[in-house]
Coordinates of N, CA and C in Angstrom, one line a residue:
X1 N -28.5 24.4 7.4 CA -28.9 23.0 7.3 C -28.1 22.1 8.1
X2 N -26.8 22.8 8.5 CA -25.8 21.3 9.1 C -25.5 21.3 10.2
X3 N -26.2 22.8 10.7 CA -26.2 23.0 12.3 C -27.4 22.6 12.5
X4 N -28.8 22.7 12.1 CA -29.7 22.0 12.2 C -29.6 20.5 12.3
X5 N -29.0 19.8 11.4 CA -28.4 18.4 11.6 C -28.0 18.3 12.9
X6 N -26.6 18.4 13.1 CA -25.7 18.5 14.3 C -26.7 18.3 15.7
X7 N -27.8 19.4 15.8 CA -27.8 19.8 16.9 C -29.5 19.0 17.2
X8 N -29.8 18.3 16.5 CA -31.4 17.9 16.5 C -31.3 17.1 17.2
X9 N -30.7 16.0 18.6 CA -30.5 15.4 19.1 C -30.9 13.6 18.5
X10 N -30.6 13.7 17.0 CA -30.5 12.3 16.6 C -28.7 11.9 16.4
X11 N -29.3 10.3 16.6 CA -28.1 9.6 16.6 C -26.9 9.7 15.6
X12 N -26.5 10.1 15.4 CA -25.5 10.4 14.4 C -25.1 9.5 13.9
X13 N -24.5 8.3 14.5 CA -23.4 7.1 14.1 C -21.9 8.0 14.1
X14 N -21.8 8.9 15.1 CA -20.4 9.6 14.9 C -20.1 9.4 16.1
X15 N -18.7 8.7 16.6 CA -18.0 9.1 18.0 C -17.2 9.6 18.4
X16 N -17.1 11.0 18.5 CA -16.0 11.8 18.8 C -14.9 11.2 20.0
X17 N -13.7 11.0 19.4 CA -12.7 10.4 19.7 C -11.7 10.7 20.4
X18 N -11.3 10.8 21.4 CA -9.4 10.9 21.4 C -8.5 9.5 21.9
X19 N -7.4 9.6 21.9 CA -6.7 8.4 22.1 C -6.9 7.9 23.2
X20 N -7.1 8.8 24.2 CA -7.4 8.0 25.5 C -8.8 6.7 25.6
X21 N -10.1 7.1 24.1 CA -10.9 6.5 24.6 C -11.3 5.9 23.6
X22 N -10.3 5.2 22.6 CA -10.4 4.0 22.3 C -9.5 2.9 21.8
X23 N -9.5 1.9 22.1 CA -8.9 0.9 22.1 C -7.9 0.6 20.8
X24 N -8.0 1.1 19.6 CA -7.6 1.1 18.6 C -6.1 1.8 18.2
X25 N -5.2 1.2 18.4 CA -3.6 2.0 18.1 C -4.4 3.4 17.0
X26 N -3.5 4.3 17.4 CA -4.1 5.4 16.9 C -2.4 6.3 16.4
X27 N -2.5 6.6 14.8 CA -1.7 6.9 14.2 C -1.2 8.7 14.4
X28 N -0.3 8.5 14.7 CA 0.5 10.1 15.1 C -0.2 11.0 14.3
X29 N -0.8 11.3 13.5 CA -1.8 11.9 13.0 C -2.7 12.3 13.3
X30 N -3.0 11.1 14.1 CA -4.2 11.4 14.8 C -4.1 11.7 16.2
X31 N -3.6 11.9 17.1 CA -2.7 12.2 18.3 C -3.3 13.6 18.8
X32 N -3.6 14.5 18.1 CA -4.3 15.5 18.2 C -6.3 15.5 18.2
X33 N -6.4 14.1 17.7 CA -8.1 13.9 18.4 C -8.7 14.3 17.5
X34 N -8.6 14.8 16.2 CA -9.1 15.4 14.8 C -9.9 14.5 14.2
X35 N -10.2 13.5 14.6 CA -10.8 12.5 14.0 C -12.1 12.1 14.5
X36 N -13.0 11.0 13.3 CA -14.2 10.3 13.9 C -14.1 9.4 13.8
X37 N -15.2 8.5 14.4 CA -15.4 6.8 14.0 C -16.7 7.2 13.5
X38 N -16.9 6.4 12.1 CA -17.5 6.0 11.5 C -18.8 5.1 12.0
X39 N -20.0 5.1 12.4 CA -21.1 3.7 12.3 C -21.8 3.8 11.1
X40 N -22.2 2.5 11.1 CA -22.7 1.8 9.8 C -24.3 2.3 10.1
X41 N -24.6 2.7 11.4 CA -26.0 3.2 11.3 C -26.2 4.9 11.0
X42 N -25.0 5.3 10.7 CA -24.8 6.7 11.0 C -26.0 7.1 10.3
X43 N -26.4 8.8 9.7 CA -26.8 9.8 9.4 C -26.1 10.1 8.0
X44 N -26.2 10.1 7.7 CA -25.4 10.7 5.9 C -25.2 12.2 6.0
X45 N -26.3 12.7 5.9 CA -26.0 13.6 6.0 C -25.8 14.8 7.0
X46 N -26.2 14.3 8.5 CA -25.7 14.7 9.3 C -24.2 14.6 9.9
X47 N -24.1 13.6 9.4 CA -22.0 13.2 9.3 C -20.8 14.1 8.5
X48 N -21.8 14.6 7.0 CA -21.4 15.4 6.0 C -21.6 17.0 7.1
X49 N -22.7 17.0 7.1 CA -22.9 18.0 7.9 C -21.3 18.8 9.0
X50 N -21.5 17.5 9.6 CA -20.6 17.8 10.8 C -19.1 18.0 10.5
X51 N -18.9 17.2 9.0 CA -17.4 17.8 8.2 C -17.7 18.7 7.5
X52 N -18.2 19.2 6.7 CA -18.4 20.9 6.9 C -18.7 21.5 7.9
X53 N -18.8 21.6 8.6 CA -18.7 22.4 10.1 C -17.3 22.6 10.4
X54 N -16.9 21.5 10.7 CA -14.7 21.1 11.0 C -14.3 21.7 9.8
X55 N -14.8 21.9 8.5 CA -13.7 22.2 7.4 C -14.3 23.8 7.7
X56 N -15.2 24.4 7.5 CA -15.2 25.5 7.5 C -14.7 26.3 9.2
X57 N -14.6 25.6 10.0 CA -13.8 25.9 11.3 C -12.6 25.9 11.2
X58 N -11.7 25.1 10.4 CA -10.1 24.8 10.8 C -10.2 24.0 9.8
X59 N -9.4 22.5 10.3 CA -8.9 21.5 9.9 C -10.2 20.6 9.3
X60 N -10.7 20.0 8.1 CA -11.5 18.6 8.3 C -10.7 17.6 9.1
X61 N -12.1 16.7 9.7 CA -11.7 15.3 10.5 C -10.9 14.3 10.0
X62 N -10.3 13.7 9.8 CA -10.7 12.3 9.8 C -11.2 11.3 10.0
X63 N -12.1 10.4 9.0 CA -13.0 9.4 9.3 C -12.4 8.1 9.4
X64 N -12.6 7.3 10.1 CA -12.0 6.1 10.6 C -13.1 5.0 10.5
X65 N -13.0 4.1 10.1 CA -13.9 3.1 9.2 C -13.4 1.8 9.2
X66 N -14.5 1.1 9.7 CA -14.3 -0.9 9.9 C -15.3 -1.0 8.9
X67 N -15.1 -1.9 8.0 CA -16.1 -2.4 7.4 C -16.8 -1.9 5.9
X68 N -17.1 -2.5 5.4 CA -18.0 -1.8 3.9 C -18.9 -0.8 4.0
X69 N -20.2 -1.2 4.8 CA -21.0 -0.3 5.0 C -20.1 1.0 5.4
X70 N -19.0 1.1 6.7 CA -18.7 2.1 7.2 C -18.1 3.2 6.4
X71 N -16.8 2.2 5.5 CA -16.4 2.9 4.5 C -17.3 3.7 3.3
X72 N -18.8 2.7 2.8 CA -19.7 3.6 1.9 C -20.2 5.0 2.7
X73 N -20.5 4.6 3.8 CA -21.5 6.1 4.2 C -20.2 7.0 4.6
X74 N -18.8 6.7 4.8 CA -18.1 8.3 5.1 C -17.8 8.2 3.6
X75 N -17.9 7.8 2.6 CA -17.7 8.3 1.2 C -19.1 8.9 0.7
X76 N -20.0 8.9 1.1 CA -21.4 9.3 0.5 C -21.3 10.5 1.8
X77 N -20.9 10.8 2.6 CA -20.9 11.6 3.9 C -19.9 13.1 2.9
X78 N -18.7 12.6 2.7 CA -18.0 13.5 2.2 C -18.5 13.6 0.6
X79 N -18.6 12.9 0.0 CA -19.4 13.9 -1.5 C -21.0 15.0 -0.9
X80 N -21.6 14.5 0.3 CA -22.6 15.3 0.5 C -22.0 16.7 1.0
X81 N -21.0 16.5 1.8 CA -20.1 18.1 2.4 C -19.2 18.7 1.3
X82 N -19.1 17.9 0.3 CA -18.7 19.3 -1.2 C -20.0 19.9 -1.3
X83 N -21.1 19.6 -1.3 CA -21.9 20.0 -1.9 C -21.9 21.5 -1.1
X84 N -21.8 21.3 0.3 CA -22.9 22.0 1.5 C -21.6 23.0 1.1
X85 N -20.3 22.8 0.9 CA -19.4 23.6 0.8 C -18.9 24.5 -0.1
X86 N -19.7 24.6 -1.2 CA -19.5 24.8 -2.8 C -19.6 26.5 -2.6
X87 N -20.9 26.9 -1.8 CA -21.1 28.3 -1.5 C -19.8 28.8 -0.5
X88 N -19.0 28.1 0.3 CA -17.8 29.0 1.0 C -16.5 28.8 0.1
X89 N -16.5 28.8 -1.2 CA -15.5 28.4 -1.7 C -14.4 27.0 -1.6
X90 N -14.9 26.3 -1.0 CA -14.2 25.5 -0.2 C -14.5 24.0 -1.3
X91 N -13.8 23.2 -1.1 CA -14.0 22.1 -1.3 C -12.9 20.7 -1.1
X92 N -13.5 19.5 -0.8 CA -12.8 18.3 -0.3 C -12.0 17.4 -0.6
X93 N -11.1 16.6 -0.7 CA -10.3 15.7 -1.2 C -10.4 14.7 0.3
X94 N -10.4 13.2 0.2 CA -9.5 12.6 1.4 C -8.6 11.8 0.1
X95 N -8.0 10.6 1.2 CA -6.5 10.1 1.1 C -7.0 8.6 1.8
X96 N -7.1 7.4 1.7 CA -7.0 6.8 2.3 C -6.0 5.7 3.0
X97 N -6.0 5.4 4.1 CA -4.8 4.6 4.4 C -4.8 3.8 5.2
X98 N -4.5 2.9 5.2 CA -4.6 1.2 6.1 C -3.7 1.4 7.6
X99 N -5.3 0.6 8.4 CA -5.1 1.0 10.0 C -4.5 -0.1 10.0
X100 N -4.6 -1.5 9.3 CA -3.9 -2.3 10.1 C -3.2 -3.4 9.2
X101 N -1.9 -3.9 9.4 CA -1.1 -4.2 8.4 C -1.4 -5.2 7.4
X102 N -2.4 -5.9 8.2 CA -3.0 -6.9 7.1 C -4.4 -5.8 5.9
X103 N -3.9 -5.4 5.3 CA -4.9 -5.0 3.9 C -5.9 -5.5 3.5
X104 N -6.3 -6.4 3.6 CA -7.3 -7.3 2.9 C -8.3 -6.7 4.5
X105 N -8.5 -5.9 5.6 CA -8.7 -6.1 6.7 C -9.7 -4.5 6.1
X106 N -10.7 -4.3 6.3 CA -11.1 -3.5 5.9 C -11.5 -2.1 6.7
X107 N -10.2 -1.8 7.4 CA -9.9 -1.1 8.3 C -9.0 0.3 7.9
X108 N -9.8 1.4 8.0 CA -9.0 2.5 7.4 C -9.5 4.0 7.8
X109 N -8.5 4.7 7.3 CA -9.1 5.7 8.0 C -8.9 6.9 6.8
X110 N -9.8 7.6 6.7 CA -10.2 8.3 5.4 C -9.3 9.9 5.7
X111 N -8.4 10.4 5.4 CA -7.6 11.2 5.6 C -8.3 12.7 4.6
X112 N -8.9 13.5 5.1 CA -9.8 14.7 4.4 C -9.0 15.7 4.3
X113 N -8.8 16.6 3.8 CA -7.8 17.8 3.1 C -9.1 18.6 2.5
X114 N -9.0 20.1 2.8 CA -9.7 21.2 2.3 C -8.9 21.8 1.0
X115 N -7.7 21.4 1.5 CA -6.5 22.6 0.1 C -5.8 21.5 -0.5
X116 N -5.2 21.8 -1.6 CA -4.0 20.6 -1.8 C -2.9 21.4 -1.4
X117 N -1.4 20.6 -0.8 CA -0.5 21.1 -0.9 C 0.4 20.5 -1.3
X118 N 0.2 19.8 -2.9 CA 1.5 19.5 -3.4 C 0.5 19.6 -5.1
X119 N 1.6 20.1 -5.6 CA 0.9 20.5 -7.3 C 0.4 19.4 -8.6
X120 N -1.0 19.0 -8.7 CA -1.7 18.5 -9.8 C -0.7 18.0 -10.6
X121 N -0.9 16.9 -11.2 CA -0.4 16.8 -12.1 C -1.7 16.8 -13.5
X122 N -2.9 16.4 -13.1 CA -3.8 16.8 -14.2 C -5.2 16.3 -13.1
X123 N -6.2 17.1 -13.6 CA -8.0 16.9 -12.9 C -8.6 16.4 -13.9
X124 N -8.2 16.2 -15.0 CA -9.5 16.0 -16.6 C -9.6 14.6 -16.4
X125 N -10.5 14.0 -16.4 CA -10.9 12.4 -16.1 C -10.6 12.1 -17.8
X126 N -9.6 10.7 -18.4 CA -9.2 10.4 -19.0 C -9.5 9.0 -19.2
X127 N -10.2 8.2 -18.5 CA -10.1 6.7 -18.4 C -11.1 6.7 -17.2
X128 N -12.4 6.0 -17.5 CA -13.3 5.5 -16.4 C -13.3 3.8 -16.6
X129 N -12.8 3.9 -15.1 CA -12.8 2.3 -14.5 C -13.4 2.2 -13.7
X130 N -14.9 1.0 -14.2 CA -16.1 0.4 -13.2 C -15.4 -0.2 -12.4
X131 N -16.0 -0.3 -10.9 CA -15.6 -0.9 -10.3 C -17.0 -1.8 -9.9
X132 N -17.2 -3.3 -9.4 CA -17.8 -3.9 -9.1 C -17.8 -4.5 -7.5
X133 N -18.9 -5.0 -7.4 CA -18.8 -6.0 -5.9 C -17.9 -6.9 -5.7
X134 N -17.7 -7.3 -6.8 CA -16.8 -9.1 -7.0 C -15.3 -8.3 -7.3
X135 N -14.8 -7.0 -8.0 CA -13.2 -6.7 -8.3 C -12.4 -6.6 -6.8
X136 N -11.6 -6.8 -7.4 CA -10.5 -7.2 -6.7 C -9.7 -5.7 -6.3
X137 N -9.7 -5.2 -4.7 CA -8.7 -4.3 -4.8 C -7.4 -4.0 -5.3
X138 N -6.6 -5.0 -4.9 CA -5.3 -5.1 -5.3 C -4.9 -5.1 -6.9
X139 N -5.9 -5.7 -7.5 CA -5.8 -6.4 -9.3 C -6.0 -5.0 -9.8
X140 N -7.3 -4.1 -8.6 CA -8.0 -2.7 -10.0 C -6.6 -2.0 -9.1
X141 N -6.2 -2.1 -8.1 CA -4.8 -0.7 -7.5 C -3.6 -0.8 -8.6
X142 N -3.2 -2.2 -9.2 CA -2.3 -2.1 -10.0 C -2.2 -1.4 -11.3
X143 N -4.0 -1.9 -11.8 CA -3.9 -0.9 -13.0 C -4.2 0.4 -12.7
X144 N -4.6 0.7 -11.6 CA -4.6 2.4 -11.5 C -3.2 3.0 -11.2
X145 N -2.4 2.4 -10.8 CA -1.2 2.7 -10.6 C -0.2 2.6 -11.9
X146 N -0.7 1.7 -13.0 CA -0.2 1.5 -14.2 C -0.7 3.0 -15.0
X147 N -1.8 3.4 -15.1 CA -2.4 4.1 -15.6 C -2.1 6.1 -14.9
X148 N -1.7 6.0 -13.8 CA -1.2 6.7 -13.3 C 0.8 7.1 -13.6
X149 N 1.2 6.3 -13.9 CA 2.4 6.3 -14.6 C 2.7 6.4 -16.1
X150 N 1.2 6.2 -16.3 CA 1.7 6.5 -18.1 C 1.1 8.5 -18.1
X151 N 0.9 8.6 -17.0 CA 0.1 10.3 -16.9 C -1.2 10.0 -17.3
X152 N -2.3 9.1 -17.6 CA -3.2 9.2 -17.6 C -3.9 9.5 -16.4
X153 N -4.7 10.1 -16.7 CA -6.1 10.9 -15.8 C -7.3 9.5 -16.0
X154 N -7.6 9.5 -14.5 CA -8.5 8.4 -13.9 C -9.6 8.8 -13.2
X155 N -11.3 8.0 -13.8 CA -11.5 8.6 -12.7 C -12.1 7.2 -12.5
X156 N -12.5 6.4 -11.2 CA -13.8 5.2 -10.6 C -15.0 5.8 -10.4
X157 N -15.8 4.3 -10.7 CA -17.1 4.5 -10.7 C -17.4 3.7 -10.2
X158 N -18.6 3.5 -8.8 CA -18.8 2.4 -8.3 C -20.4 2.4 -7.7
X159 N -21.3 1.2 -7.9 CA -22.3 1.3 -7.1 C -22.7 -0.1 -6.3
X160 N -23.4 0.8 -5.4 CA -23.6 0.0 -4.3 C -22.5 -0.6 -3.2
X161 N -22.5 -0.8 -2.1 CA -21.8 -0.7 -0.5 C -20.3 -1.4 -1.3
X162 N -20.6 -2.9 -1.5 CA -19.5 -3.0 -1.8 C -18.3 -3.2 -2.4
X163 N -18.9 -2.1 -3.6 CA -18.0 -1.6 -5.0 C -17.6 -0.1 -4.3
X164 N -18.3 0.5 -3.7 CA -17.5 1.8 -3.2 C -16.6 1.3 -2.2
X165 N -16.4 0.2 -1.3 CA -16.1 -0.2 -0.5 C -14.3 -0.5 -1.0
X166 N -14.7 -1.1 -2.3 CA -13.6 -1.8 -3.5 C -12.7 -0.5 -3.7
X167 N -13.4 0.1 -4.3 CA -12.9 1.3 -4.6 C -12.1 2.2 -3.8
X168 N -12.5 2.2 -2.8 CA -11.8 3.1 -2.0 C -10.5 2.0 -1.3
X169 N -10.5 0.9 -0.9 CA -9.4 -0.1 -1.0 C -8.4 0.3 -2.1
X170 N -8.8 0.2 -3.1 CA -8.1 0.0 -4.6 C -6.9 1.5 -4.5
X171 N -7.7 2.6 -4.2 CA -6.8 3.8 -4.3 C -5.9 4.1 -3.0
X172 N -6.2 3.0 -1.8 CA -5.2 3.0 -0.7 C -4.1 2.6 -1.2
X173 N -4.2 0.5 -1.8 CA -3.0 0.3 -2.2 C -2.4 0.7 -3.1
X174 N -3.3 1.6 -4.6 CA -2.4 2.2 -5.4 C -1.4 3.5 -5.0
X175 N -2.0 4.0 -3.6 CA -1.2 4.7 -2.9 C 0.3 4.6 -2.8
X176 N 0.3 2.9 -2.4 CA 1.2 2.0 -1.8 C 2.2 1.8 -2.4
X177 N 1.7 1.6 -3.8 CA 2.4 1.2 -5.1 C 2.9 1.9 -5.8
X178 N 2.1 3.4 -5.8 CA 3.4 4.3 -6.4 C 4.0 5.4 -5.0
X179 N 4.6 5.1 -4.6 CA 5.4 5.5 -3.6 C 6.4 5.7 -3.9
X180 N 7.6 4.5 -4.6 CA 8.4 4.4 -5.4 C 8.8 5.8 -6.1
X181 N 7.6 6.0 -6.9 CA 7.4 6.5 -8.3 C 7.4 8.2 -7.5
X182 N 7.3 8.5 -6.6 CA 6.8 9.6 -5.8 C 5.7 10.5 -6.4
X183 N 4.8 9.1 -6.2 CA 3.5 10.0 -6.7 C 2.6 10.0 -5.1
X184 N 1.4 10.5 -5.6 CA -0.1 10.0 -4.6 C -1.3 10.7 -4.8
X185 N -2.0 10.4 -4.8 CA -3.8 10.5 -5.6 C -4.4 10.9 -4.3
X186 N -5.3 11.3 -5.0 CA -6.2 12.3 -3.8 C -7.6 11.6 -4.2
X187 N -8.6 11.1 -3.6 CA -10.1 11.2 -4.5 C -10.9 12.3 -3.8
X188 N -11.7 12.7 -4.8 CA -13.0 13.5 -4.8 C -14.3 12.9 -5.3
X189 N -15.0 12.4 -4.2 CA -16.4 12.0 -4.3 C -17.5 12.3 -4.9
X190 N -18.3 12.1 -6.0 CA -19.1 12.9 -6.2 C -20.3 12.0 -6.5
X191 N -22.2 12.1 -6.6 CA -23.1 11.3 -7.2 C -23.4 11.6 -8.5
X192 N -23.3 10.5 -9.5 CA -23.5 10.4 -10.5 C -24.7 9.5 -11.4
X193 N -24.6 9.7 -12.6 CA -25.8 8.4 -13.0 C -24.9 7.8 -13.6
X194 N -25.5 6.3 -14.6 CA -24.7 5.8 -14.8 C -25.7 4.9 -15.1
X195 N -25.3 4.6 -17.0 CA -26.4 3.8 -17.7 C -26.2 2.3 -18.1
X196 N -26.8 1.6 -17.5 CA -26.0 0.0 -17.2 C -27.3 -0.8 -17.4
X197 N -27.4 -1.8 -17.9 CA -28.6 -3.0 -18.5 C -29.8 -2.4 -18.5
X198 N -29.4 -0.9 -19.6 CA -31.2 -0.1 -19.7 C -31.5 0.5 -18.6
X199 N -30.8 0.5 -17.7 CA -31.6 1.3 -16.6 C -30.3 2.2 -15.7
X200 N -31.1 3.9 -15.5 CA -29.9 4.4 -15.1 C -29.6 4.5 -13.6
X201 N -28.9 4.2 -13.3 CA -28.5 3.6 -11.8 C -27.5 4.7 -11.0
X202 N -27.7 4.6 -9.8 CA -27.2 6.1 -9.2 C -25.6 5.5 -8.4
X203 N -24.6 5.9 -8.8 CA -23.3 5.8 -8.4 C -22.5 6.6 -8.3
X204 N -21.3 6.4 -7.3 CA -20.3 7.5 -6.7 C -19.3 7.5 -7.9
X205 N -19.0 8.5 -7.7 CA -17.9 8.8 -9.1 C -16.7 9.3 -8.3
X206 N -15.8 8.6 -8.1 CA -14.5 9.0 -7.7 C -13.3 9.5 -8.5
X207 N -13.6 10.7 -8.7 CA -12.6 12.3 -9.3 C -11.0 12.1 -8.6
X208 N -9.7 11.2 -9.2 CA -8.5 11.5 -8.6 C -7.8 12.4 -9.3
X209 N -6.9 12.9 -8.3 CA -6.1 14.2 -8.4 C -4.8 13.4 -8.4
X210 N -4.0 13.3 -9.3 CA -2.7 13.0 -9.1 C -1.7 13.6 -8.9
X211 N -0.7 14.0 -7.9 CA 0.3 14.9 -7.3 C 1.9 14.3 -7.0
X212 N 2.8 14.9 -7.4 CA 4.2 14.9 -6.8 C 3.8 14.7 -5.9
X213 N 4.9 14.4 -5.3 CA 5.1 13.9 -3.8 C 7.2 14.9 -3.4

């Protein structure tokens, strides 16, 4: 199904990248060209497609992302590539992390991992925090980061562009925040329902992994 994607000659919304060819400071990490850019018109599942291809080849990409839209579709891109990946044993985590020093800038680049390499501290979701269009990154990163220090298990729940958008902000800076603490969270994307004013409404469920550092 993902080589069929890949190869049907539609648009993707993916631009395969190296440092020479774009304008964007590009993080030692990325220096090896392992990465995408994200468009807001992309393919969902042709995108997912193309990171299961990279994860079952080697390394997954990293996705690089301006914007809300951009950030929803590589987070609905990578819950669709657990899926495709379930049958090779395999499955996904990213990391997110701020391209540019101003945070409030909604510029980032989605750091994907096939394995973990540093040891769980717990996977059992313990505490679900809605996240909305109107919450505040910084306000939901503190208490995730609160909540992550008492050893509670967390999971987010977000619907629509600009609550996944929130969301995935929220677990950069809680990144940020427990650094100190030598922690850092991993998310795992997944679609879920979710039963809100009588009617059940379709939202991403973000599964964190919290790990030593």
């Amino acid at each position: 199904m993902e080589t069929d994607e890949l190869n049907g000659g539609e648009d993707l919304g993916v631009i395969e990248s190296t440092p020479e060819a774009t304008g964007t400071p590009v993080e030692p990490e990325l220096a090896g060209g392992n990465f995408i850019k994200v468009s807001a018109r992309g393919n969902v599942k042709a995108i997912a497609g193309k990171i299961a291809h990279s994860a079952r080849e080697g390394d997954p990409p990293a996705a690089l992302c301006i914007g809300a839209e951009c950030i929803n579709l590589a987070v609905k891109a990578i819950a669709i590539s657990r899926t495709y990946l379930t049958g090779d044993n395999m499955d996904l985590s990213f990391q997110p992390a701020f391209r540019d020093a101003d945070r409030s800038k909604k510029s980032l680049a989605l750091y994907m991992a096939k394995t973990k390499s540093r040891a769980p501290i717990s996977t059992v979701d313990d505490v679900e925090m809605p996240i909305g269009s109107q919450s505040k990154p910084q306000v939901v990163a503190g208490a995730l980061a609160a909540r992550v220090r008492e050893q509670r298990a967390v999971c987010l729940t977000a619907i629509g562009i600009d609550a996944v958008s929130n969301a995935v902000l929220a677990i950069g800076n809680a990144r940020l925040y427990l650094e100190q603490d030598r922690k850092d969270i991993r998310a795992m994307p997944s679609f879920v329902q979710v039963h809100k004013n009588g009617r059940d409404l379709n939202a991403v469920k973000f599964s964190l992994v919290v790990e030593n550092i």
